[in-house]
Amino acid sequence: RQPKYLQKDFKSFDFSNLKKFWWNNNKQINEKKIVKENFNDIKIRLDKFKSWLNTNDSSTIALISHGTFLSQITGFFLENCEHYIWEY
């Protein structure tokens, strides 16, 4: 969902760093045609996230994502709804 809709539902979170179509490489989507990311797109997104982690000065970050994406970061595959504390 776009940040303006997320902000309405999750008032205590800051979505100002998200672009309008953040989940689709900021490309507007046709709701009737969903385009899947290829492996290279996922790798680019993963590298960007890792770079952001390296420059972020927060002491704790809560990350909710898909298990496959998280396993590429942590090297650990999570079960459905499992949590994992990862020290980066």
PDB file of C-alpha atoms in Angstrom:
ATOM      1  CA  ARG A   1       0.000   0.000   0.000  1.00  0.00           C
ATOM      2  CA  GLN A   2       1.040   3.557  -0.552  1.00  0.00           C
ATOM      3  CA  PRO A   3       2.546   5.434   2.413  1.00  0.00           C
ATOM      4  CA  LYS A   4      -0.467   7.739   2.770  1.00  0.00           C
ATOM      5  CA  TYR A   5      -2.695   4.688   3.390  1.00  0.00           C
ATOM      6  CA  LEU A   6      -0.190   3.001   5.685  1.00  0.00           C
ATOM      7  CA  GLN A   7       0.068   6.187   7.757  1.00  0.00           C
ATOM      8  CA  LYS A   8      -3.699   6.208   8.331  1.00  0.00           C
ATOM      9  CA  ASP A   9      -3.653   2.657   9.701  1.00  0.00           C
ATOM     10  CA  PHE A  10      -0.335   2.839  11.573  1.00  0.00           C
ATOM     11  CA  LYS A  11      -0.228   6.332  13.063  1.00  0.00           C
ATOM     12  CA  SER A  12       2.778   5.738  15.319  1.00  0.00           C
ATOM     13  CA  PHE A  13       5.076   4.737  12.435  1.00  0.00           C
ATOM     14  CA  ASP A  14       7.001   7.031  10.114  1.00  0.00           C
ATOM     15  CA  PHE A  15       6.570   6.203   6.432  1.00  0.00           C
ATOM     16  CA  SER A  16       8.128   9.414   5.099  1.00  0.00           C
ATOM     17  CA  ASN A  17      11.095   7.549   3.592  1.00  0.00           C
ATOM     18  CA  LEU A  18       8.853   5.356   1.408  1.00  0.00           C
ATOM     19  CA  LYS A  19       8.195   6.298  -2.182  1.00  0.00           C
ATOM     20  CA  LYS A  20       4.637   6.155  -3.485  1.00  0.00           C
ATOM     21  CA  PHE A  21       5.056   2.718  -5.123  1.00  0.00           C
ATOM     22  CA  TRP A  22       7.886   1.461  -2.879  1.00  0.00           C
ATOM     23  CA  TRP A  23       7.020  -2.226  -3.353  1.00  0.00           C
ATOM     24  CA  ASN A  24       7.327  -1.973  -7.135  1.00  0.00           C
ATOM     25  CA  ASN A  25      10.645  -0.121  -7.579  1.00  0.00           C
ATOM     26  CA  ASN A  26       8.588   3.100  -7.481  1.00  0.00           C
ATOM     27  CA  LYS A  27       6.859   2.261 -10.762  1.00  0.00           C
ATOM     28  CA  GLN A  28       3.126   2.859 -10.848  1.00  0.00           C
ATOM     29  CA  ILE A  29       1.207  -0.397 -11.011  1.00  0.00           C
ATOM     30  CA  ASN A  30      -1.798  -1.561 -12.924  1.00  0.00           C
ATOM     31  CA  GLU A  31      -3.931  -3.235 -10.248  1.00  0.00           C
ATOM     32  CA  LYS A  32      -5.134  -5.736 -12.878  1.00  0.00           C
ATOM     33  CA  LYS A  33      -1.615  -6.799 -13.854  1.00  0.00           C
ATOM     34  CA  ILE A  34       0.866  -7.532 -11.087  1.00  0.00           C
ATOM     35  CA  VAL A  35       4.468  -7.865 -12.274  1.00  0.00           C
ATOM     36  CA  LYS A  36       6.710 -10.238 -10.333  1.00  0.00           C
ATOM     37  CA  GLU A  37      10.298  -9.339  -9.522  1.00  0.00           C
ATOM     38  CA  ASN A  38      13.000 -11.379 -11.165  1.00  0.00           C
ATOM     39  CA  PHE A  39      16.049 -12.638  -9.257  1.00  0.00           C
ATOM     40  CA  ASN A  40      18.164  -9.632 -10.279  1.00  0.00           C
ATOM     41  CA  ASP A  41      15.486  -7.182  -9.047  1.00  0.00           C
ATOM     42  CA  ILE A  42      15.426  -8.967  -5.686  1.00  0.00           C
ATOM     43  CA  LYS A  43      19.230  -8.943  -5.463  1.00  0.00           C
ATOM     44  CA  ILE A  44      19.301  -5.187  -6.153  1.00  0.00           C
ATOM     45  CA  ARG A  45      16.641  -4.590  -3.494  1.00  0.00           C
ATOM     46  CA  LEU A  46      18.537  -6.788  -1.042  1.00  0.00           C
ATOM     47  CA  ASP A  47      21.810  -4.927  -1.689  1.00  0.00           C
ATOM     48  CA  LYS A  48      20.067  -1.576  -1.184  1.00  0.00           C
ATOM     49  CA  PHE A  49      18.641  -2.775   2.108  1.00  0.00           C
ATOM     50  CA  LYS A  50      22.024  -4.016   3.315  1.00  0.00           C
ATOM     51  CA  SER A  51      23.561  -0.688   2.356  1.00  0.00           C
ATOM     52  CA  TRP A  52      20.848   1.114   4.311  1.00  0.00           C
ATOM     53  CA  LEU A  53      21.574  -1.104   7.337  1.00  0.00           C
ATOM     54  CA  ASN A  54      25.254  -0.167   7.142  1.00  0.00           C
ATOM     55  CA  THR A  55      24.463   3.556   7.235  1.00  0.00           C
ATOM     56  CA  ASN A  56      21.596   3.472   9.741  1.00  0.00           C
ATOM     57  CA  ASP A  57      22.482   4.495  13.293  1.00  0.00           C
ATOM     58  CA  SER A  58      19.478   2.910  15.030  1.00  0.00           C
ATOM     59  CA  SER A  59      20.319   0.486  17.801  1.00  0.00           C
ATOM     60  CA  THR A  60      17.255  -1.697  17.158  1.00  0.00           C
ATOM     61  CA  ILE A  61      15.195  -2.256  14.013  1.00  0.00           C
ATOM     62  CA  ALA A  62      12.057  -4.385  13.745  1.00  0.00           C
ATOM     63  CA  LEU A  63      11.744  -5.888  10.287  1.00  0.00           C
ATOM     64  CA  ILE A  64       8.665  -7.660   8.990  1.00  0.00           C
ATOM     65  CA  SER A  65       9.120  -9.289   5.627  1.00  0.00           C
ATOM     66  CA  HIS A  66       8.862 -12.482   3.623  1.00  0.00           C
ATOM     67  CA  GLY A  67      10.889 -15.421   4.912  1.00  0.00           C
ATOM     68  CA  THR A  68      12.801 -15.934   1.692  1.00  0.00           C
ATOM     69  CA  PHE A  69      13.936 -12.300   1.638  1.00  0.00           C
ATOM     70  CA  LEU A  70      14.973 -12.455   5.291  1.00  0.00           C
ATOM     71  CA  SER A  71      16.886 -15.686   4.749  1.00  0.00           C
ATOM     72  CA  GLN A  72      18.993 -13.914   2.107  1.00  0.00           C
ATOM     73  CA  ILE A  73      19.970 -11.363   4.763  1.00  0.00           C
ATOM     74  CA  THR A  74      20.417 -13.565   7.822  1.00  0.00           C
ATOM     75  CA  GLY A  75      21.303 -16.947   6.319  1.00  0.00           C
ATOM     76  CA  PHE A  76      18.521 -18.435   8.458  1.00  0.00           C
ATOM     77  CA  PHE A  77      15.137 -19.534   7.050  1.00  0.00           C
ATOM     78  CA  LEU A  78      12.230 -18.677   9.350  1.00  0.00           C
ATOM     79  CA  GLU A  79       9.100 -20.755   9.751  1.00  0.00           C
ATOM     80  CA  ASN A  80       5.727 -19.047   9.300  1.00  0.00           C
ATOM     81  CA  CYS A  81       5.296 -16.334  11.992  1.00  0.00           C
ATOM     82  CA  GLU A  82       8.634 -17.226  13.607  1.00  0.00           C
ATOM     83  CA  HIS A  83      10.786 -14.452  15.015  1.00  0.00           C
ATOM     84  CA  TYR A  84      14.561 -14.222  14.987  1.00  0.00           C
ATOM     85  CA  ILE A  85      16.917 -11.816  16.735  1.00  0.00           C
ATOM     86  CA  TRP A  86      19.765 -11.049  14.388  1.00  0.00           C
ATOM     87  CA  GLU A  87      22.780  -9.022  15.414  1.00  0.00           C
ATOM     88  CA  TYR A  88      24.212  -7.277  12.401  1.00  0.00           C
TER      89      TYR A  88
END
